[in-house]
Tab-separated table of C-alpha atoms in Angstrom:
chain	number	residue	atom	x	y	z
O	121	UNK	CA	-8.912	-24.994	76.726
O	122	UNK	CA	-8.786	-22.937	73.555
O	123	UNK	CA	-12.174	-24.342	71.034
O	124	UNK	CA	-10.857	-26.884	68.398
O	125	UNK	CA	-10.718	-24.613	64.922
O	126	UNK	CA	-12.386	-26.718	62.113
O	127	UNK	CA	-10.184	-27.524	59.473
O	128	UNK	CA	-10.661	-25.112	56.093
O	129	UNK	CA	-12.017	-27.452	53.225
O	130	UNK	CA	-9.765	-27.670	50.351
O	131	UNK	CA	-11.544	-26.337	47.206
O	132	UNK	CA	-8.347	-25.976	45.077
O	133	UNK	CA	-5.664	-27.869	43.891
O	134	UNK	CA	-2.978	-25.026	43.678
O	135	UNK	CA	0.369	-25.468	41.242
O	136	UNK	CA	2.449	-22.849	40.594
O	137	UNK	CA	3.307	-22.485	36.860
O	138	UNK	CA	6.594	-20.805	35.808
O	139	UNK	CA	6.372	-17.337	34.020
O	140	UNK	CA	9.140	-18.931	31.752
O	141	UNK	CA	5.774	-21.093	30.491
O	142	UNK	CA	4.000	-21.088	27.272
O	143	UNK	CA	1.330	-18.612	28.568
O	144	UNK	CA	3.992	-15.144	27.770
O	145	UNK	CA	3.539	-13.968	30.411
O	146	UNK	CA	7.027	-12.951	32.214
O	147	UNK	CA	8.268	-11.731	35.678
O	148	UNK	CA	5.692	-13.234	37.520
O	149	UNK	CA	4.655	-16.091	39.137
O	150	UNK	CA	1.397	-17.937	38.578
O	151	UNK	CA	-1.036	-20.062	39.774
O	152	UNK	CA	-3.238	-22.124	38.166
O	153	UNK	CA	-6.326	-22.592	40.316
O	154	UNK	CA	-8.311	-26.040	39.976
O	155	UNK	CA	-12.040	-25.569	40.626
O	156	UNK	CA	-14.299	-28.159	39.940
O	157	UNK	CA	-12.138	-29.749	37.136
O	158	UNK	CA	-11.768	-26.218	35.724
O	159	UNK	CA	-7.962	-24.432	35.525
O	160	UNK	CA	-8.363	-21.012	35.846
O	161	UNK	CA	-5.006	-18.868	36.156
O	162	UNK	CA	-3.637	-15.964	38.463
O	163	UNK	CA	-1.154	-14.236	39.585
O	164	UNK	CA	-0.015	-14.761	43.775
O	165	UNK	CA	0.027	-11.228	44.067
O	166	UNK	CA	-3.576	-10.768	42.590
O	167	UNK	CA	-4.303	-13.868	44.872
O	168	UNK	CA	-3.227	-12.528	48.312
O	169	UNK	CA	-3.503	-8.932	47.748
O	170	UNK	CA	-6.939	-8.083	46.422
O	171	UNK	CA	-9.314	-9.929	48.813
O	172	UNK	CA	-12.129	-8.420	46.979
O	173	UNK	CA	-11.287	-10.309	44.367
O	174	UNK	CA	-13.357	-13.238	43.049
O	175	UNK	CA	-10.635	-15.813	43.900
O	176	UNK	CA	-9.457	-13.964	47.229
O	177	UNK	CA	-12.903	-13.939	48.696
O	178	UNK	CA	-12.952	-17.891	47.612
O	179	UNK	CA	-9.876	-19.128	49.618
O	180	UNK	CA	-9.582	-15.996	52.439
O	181	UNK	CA	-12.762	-15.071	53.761
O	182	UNK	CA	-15.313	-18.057	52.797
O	183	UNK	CA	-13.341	-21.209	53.517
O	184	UNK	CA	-16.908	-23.132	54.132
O	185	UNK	CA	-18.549	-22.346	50.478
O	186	UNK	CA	-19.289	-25.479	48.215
O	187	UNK	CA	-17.355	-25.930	44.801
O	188	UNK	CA	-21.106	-26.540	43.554
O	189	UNK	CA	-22.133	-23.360	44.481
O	190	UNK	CA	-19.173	-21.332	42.896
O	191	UNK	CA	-19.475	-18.972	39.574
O	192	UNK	CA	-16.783	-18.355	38.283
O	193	UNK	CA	-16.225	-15.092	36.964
O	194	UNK	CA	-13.078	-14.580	34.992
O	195	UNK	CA	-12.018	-12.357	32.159
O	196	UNK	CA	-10.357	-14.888	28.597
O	197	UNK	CA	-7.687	-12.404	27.251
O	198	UNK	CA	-5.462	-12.695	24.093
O	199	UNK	CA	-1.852	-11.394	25.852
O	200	UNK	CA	1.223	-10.735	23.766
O	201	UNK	CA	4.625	-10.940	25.750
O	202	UNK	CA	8.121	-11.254	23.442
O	203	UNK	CA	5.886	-11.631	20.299
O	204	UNK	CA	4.438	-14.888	21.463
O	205	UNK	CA	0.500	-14.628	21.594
O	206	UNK	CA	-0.892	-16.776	24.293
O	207	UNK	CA	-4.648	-17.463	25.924
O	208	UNK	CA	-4.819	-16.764	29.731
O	209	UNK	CA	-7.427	-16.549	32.132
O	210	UNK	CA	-7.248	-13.670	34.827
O	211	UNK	CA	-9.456	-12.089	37.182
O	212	UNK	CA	-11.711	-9.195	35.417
O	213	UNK	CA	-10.416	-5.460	35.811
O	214	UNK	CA	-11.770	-3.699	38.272
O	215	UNK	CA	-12.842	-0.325	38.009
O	216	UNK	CA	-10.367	1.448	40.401
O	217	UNK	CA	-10.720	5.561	39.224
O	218	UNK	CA	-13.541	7.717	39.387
O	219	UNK	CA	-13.524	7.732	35.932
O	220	UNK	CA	-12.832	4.240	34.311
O	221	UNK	CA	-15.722	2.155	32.077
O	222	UNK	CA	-15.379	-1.329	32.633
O	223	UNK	CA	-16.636	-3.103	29.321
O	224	UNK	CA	-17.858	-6.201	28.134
O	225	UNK	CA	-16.750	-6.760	24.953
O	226	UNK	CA	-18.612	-7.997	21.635
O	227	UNK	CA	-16.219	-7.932	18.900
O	228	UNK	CA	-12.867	-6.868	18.580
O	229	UNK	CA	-10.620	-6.533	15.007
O	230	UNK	CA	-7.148	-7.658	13.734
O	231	UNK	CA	-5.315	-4.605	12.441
O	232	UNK	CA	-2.306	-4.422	9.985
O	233	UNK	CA	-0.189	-2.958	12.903
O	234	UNK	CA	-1.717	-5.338	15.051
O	235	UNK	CA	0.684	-7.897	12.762
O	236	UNK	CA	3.566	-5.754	12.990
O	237	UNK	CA	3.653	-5.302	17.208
O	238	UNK	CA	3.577	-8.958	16.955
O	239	UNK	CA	6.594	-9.363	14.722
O	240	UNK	CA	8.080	-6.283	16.967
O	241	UNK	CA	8.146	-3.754	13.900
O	242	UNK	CA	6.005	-1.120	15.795
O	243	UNK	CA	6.597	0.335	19.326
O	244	UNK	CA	4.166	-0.962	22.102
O	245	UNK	CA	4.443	-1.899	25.542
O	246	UNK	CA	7.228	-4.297	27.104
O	247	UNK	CA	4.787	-5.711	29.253
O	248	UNK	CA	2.647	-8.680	28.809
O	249	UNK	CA	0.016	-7.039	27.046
O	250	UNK	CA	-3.712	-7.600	25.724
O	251	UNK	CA	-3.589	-6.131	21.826
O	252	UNK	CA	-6.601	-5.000	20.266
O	253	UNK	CA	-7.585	-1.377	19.847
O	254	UNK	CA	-10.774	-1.426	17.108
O	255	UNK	CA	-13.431	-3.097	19.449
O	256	UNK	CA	-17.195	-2.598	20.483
O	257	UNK	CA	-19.352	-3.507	23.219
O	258	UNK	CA	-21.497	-2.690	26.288
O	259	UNK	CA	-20.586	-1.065	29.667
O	260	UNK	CA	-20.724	-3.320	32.149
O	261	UNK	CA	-19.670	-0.887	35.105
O	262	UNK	CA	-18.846	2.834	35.596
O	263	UNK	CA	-16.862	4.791	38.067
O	264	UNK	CA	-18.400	6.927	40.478
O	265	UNK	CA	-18.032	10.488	38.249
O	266	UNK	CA	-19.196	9.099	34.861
O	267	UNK	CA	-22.604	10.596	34.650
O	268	UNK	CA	-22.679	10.269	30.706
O	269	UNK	CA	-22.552	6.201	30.156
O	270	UNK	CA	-24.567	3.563	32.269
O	271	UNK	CA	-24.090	-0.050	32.464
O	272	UNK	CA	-26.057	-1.493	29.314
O	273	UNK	CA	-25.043	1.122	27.024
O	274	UNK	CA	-23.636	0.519	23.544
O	275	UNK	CA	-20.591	1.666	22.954
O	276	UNK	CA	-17.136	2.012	20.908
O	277	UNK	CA	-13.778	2.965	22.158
O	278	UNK	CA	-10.990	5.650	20.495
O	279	UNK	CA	-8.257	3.549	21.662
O	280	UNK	CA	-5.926	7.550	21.380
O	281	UNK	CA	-6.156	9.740	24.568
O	282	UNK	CA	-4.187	12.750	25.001
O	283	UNK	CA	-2.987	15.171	27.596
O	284	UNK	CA	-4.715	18.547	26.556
O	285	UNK	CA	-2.103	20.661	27.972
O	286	UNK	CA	1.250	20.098	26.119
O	287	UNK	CA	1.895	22.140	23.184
O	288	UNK	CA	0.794	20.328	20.462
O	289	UNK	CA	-2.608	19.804	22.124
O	290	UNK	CA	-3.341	23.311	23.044
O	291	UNK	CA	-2.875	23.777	19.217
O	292	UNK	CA	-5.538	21.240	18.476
O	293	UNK	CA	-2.687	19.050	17.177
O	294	UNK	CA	-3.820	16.383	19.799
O	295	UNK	CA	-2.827	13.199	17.404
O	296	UNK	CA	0.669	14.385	18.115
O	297	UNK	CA	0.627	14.603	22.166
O	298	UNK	CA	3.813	14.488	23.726
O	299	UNK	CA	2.246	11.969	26.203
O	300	UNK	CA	-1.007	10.892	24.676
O	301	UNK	CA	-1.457	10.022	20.192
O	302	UNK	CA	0.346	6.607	19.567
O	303	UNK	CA	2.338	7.001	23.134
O	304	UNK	CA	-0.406	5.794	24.702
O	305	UNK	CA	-2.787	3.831	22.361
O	306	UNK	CA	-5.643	1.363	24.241
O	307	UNK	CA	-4.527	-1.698	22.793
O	308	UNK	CA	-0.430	-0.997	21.930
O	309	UNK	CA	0.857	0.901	25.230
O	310	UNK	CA	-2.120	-0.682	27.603
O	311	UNK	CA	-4.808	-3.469	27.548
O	312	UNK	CA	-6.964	-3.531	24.739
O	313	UNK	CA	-9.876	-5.424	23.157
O	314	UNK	CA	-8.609	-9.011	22.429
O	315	UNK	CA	-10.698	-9.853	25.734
O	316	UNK	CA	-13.817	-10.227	27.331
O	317	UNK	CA	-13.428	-7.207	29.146
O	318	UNK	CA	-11.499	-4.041	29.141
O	319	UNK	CA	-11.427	-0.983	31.178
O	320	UNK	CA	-10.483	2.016	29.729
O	321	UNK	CA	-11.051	5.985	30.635
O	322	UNK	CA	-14.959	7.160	30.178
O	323	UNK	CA	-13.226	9.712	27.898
O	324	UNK	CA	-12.386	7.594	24.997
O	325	UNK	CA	-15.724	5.746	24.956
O	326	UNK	CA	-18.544	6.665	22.678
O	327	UNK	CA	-21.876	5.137	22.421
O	328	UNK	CA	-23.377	3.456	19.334
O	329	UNK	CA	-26.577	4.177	17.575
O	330	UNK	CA	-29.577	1.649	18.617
O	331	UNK	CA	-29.576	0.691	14.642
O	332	UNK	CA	-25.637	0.274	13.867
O	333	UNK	CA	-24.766	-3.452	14.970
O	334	UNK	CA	-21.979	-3.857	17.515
O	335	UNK	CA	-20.605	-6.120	14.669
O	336	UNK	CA	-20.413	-3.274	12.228
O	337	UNK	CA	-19.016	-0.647	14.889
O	338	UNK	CA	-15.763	-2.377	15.204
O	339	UNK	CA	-15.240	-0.806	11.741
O	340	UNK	CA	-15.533	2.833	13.255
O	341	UNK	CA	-11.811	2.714	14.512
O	342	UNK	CA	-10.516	1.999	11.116
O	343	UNK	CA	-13.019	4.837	9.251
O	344	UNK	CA	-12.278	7.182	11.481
O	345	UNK	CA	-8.527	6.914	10.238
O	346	UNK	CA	-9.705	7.542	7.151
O	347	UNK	CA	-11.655	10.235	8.039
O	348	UNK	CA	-8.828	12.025	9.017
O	349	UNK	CA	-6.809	11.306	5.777
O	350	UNK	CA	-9.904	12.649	3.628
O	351	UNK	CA	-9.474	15.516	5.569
O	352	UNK	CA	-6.320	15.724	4.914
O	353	UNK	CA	-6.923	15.820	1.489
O	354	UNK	CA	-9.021	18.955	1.532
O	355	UNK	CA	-11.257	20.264	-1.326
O	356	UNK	CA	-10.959	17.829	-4.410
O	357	UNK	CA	-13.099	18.455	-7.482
O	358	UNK	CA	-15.708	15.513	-7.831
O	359	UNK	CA	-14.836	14.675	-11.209
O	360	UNK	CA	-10.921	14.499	-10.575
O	361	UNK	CA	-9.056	11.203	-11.634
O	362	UNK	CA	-8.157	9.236	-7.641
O	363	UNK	CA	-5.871	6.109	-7.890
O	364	UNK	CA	-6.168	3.808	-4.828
O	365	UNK	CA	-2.868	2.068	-4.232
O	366	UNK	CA	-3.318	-1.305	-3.059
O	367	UNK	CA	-7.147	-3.164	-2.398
O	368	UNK	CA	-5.916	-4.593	1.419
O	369	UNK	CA	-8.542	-3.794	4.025
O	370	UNK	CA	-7.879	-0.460	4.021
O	371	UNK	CA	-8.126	-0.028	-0.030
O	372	UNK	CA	-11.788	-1.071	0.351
O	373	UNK	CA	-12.586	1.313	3.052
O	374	UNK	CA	-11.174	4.103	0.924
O	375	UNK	CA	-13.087	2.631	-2.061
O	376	UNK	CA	-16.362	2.917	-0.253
O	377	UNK	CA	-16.116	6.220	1.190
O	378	UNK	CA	-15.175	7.726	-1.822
O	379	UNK	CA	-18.058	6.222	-3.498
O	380	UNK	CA	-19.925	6.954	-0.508
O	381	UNK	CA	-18.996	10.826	-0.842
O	382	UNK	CA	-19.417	11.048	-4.718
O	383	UNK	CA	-16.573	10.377	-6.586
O	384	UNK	CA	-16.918	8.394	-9.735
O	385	UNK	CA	-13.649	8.446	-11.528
O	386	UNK	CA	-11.546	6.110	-9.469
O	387	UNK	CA	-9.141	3.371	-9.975
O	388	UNK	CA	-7.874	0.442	-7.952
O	389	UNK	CA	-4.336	-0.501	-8.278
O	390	UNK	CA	-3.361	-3.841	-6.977
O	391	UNK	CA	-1.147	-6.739	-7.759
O	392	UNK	CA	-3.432	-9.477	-6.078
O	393	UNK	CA	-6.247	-10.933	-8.313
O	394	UNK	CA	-7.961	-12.348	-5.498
O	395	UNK	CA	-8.293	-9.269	-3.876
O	396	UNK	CA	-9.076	-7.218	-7.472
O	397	UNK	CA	-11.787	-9.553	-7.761
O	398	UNK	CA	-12.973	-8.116	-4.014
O	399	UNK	CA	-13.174	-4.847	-5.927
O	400	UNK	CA	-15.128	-5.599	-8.351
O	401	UNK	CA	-17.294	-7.466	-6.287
O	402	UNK	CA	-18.215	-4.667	-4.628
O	403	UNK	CA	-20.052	-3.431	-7.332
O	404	UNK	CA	-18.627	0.532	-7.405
O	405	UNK	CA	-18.242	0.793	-10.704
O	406	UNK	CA	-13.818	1.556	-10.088
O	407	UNK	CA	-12.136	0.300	-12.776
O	408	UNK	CA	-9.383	-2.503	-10.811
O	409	UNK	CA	-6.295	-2.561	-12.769
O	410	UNK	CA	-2.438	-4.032	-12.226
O	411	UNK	CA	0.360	-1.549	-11.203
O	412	UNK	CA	2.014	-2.982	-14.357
O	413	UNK	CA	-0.629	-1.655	-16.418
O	414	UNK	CA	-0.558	1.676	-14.959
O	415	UNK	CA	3.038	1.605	-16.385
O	416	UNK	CA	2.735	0.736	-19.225
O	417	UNK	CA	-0.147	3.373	-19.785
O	418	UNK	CA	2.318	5.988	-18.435
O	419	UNK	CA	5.191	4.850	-20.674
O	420	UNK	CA	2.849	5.169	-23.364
O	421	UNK	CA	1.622	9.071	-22.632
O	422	UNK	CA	5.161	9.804	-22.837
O	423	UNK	CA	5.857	8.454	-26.255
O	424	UNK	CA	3.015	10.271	-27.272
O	425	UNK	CA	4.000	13.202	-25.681
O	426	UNK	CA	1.043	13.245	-23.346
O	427	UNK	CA	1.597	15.245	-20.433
O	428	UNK	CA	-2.055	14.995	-19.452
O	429	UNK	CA	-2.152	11.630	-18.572
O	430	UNK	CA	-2.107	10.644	-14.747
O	431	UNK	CA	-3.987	11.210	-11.648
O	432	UNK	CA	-5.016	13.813	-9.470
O	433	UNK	CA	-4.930	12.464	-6.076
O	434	UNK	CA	-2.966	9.058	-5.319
O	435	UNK	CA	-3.924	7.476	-1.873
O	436	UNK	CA	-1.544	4.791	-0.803
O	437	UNK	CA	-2.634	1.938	1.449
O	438	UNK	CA	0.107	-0.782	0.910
O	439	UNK	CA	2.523	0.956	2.864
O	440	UNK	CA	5.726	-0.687	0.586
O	441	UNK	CA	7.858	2.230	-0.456
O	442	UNK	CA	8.799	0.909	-3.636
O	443	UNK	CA	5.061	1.039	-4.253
O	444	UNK	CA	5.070	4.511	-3.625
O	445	UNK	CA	8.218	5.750	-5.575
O	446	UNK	CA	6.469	4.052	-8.434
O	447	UNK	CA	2.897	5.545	-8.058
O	448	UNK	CA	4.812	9.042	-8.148
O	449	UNK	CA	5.822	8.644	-11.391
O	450	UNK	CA	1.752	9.180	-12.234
O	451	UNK	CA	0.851	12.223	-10.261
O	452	UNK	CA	-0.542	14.882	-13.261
O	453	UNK	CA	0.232	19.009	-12.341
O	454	UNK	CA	-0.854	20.050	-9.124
O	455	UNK	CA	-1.859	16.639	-7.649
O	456	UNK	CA	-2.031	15.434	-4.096
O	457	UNK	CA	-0.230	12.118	-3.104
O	458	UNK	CA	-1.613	10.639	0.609
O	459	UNK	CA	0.614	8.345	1.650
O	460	UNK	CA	-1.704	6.469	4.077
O	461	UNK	CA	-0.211	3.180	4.088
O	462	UNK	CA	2.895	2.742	7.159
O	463	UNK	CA	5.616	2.376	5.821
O	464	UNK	CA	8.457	0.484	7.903
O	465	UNK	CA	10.163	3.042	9.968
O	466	UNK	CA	13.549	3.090	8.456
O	467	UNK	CA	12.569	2.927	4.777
O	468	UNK	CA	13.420	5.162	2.174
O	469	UNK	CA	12.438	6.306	-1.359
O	470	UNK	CA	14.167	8.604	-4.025
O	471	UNK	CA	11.798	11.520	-5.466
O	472	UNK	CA	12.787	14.437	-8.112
O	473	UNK	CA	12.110	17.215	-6.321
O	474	UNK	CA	12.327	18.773	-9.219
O	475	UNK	CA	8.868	17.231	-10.191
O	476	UNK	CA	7.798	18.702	-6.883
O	477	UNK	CA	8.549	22.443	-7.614
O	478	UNK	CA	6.921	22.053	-11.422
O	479	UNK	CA	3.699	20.255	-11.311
O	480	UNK	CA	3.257	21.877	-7.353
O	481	UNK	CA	2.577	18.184	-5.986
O	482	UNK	CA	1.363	18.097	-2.443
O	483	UNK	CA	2.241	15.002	-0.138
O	484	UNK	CA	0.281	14.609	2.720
O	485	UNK	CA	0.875	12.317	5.742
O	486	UNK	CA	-2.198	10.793	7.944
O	487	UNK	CA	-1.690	9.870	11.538
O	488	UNK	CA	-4.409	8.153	13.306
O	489	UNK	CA	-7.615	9.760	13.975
O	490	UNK	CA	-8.110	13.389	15.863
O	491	UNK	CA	-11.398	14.533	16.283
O	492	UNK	CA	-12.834	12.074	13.528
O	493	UNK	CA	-14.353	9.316	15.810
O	494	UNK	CA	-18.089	11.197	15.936
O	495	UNK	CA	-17.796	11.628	12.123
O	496	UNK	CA	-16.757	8.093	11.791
O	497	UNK	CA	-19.641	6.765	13.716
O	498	UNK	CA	-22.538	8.316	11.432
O	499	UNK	CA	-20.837	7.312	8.242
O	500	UNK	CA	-20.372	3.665	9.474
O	501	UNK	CA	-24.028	4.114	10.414
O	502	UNK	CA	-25.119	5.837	7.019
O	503	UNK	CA	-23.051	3.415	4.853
O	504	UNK	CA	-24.158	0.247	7.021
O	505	UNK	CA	-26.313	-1.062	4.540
O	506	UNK	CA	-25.195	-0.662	0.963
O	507	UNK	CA	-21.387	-0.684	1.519
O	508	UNK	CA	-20.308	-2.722	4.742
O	509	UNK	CA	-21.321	-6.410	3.515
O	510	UNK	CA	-18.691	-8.410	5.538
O	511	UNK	CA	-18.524	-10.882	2.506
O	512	UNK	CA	-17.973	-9.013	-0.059
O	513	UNK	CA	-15.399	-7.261	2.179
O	514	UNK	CA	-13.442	-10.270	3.030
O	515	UNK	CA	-14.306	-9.263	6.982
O	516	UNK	CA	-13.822	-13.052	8.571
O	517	UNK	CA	-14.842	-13.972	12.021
O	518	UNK	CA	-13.183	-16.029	14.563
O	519	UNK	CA	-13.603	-17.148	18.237
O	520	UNK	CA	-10.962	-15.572	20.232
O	521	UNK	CA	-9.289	-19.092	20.694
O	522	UNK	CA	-8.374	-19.330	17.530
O	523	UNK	CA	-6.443	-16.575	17.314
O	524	UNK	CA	-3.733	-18.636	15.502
O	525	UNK	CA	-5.965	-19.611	12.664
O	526	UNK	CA	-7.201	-15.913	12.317
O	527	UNK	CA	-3.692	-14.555	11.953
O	528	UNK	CA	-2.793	-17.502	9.661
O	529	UNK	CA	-5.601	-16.253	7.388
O	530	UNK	CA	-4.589	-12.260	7.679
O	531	UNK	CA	-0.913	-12.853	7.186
O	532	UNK	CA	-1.631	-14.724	3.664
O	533	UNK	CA	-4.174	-13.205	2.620
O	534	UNK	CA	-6.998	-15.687	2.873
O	535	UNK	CA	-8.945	-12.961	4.277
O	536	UNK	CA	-8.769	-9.097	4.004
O	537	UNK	CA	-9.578	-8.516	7.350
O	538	UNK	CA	-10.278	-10.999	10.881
O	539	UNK	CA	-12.540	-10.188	13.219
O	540	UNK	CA	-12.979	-11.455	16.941
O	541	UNK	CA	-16.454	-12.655	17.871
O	542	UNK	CA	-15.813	-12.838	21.656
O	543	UNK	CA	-20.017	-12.432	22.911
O	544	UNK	CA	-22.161	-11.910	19.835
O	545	UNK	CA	-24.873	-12.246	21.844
O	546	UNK	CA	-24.966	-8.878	22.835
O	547	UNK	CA	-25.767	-7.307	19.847
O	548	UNK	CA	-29.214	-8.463	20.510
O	549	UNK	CA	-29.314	-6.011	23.733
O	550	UNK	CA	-31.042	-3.034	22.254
């Protein structure tokens, strides 16, 4: 007579929730797990094929463990699927190659092209995907052939890889990788920040000085953009005339690293008085003007025959191409224009390229951020104090839950910049 097999106890109240549902996330099938009044969510395929998962181990191989003795362990993730932003709740990654960094993740920001993958004006993945690619933290786990991070460490991610072997990169041109650059961006092509945890490559992780907050470090992905664009720019004499075009997030980064570096002679262009009043606020000494203004000053030089009047470098950061068109109109002889701002892809604007051949005007593009990231760690370190006040900014925080509200805010400009607090707690972890 075969020995009477106990009957498994039923922890969970399984339901299986259509991919069609409000949680985004499509061509799967998911179940929402009910653990001591708790709904935590899954996929079946996570479920049944990764017993060394959390939830596996739960219902396969420990049907006797008590509810009141269970932890659960589960990774909150902001997921975009068919630009409709939703909350779920899924196992955490697990570090599967040699060389991933699993990372626990302290703050995480809200980029402009963050807002456009939303709205589906910028390429990213198909796939239900977890945004975010400026975000700080500490390393929670390593893969068996990192030797340079340990679990503990502080640490920021460069959310660009690349291949090092296609021509551009064995040209140093790495930003424009065939297979790597903005084809494979942490945070538009595969998971990002907008989570408690994210595993990424051990190569795109860099650790954080002991006395540069976590908090502050998820501005190194946006400086080290600029980095690149002031290098772009190349030698400019420190008493040249620099317009900033447009006083967004990005116009006040600009603002302070030009101060930062030593130029004096600067104005701010923008048609917002709440966020000229940002300007001034940060106490630079830029005189903050209206675009309008700028017009009419030009308008004026010509009447008086005035062919001095105008600016030696324009930097744009609204990204509208009428803006840009117009802002020509003020380059003086030999000037530099940065257009720094993205533009929509299939814009357009009209130039004289006659302009271009007499005065010798340079335009110079800026993509993304190759080799910068080191650079753009000490300055966000050096400048922590006097320049990166998150008020004066218009830096906002939010709980990742209300992700709504924080977008809300961005999108009309009731902050310059929103910021995801997901664990402040460990920037105390020194």
């Amino acid at each position: 007579m075969k020995p009477r097999v106990p009957k498994k106890k039923k922890l969970f109240k399984t339901k299986m929730a259509d991919q069609a549902s409000s949680n985004g996330c499509a061509k799967q099938r998911w179940i929402k797990l009910n653990v001591g009044g708790k709904v935590f969510l899954t996929t079946k395929t996570t479920l049944m094929k990764e017993p060394e998962s959390f939830l596996s181990r739960l219902i396969l191989d420990d049907p006797d463990l008590q509810t009141d003795k269970v932890t659960i362990n589960m990774n909150d993730s902001l997921q975009l699927f068919e630009k409709e932003l939703s909350l779920v709740t899924k196992p955490i990654p697990k570090v599967t190659n040699a060389d991933d960094v699993l990372i626990r993740v302290a703050y995480s920001g809200i980029c402009g092209t963050d807002l456009h993958i939303i709205a589906g004006e910028f390429p990213s993945s198909t796939k239900a995907l977890t945004l975010g690619h400026e975000f700080s933290g500490i390393i929670e786990k390593v893969g068996s052939s990192v030797t340079t991070f340990k679990p503990g460490d502080r640490v920021v991610v460069n959310p660009n890889n690349n291949c090092h072997v296609c021509s551009y990169c064995i040209q140093g041109q790495i930003h424009f990788c065939k297979t790597g650059g903005l084809r494979s961006t942490v945070g538009i092509w595969r998971n990002g920040g907008w989570s408690q945890f994210c595993r990424v490559p051990s190569c795109l992780v860099h650790k954080v000085p002991d006395n540069l907050p976590l908090r502050l470090a998820a501005l190194v992905e946006p400086y080290s953009c600029i980095c690149r664009g002031f290098h772009q720019l190349g030698e400019v004499n420190p008493e040249a005339k620099i317009l900033i075009c447009g006083a967004g997030i990005i116009g006040l980064l600009w603002s302070t690293l030009l101060h930062f570096k030593g130029f004096r002679n600067i104005v701010v262009s923008e048609i917002s008085e709440k966020r000229r009043n940002m300007v001034s606020a940060l106490n630079l000494g830029f005189t903050v003007a209206l675009p309008d203004y700028l017009v009419s000053q030009q308008r004026e030089s010509i009447r008086n025959g005035d062919d001095d009047w105008g600016f030696d470098v324009i930097i744009d950061c609204t990204g509208v191409p009428k803006a840009i068109e117009q802002a020509f109109n003020w380059l003086r002889r030999g000037a530099k224009f940065v257009i720094f701002g993205c533009c929509p892809k299939d814009s357009k604007i009209e130039l004289n390229p006659f302009d271009i051949f007499n005065k010798e005007l340079k335009i110079i593009g800026s993509l993304i951020n190759p080799f910068t990231f080191p650079t753009a760690i000490r300055l966000t370190e050096d400048m922590a104090g006097a320049y990166l006040d998150f008020g004066k900014l218009g830096i906002q925080s939010f709980p990742l839950h209300e992700y709504s509200s924080a977008l809300t805010a961005l999108k009309n400009g009731v902050v310059s910049k929103a910021l995801f607090v997901i664990d402040d707690s460990l920037d105390s972890k020194v």
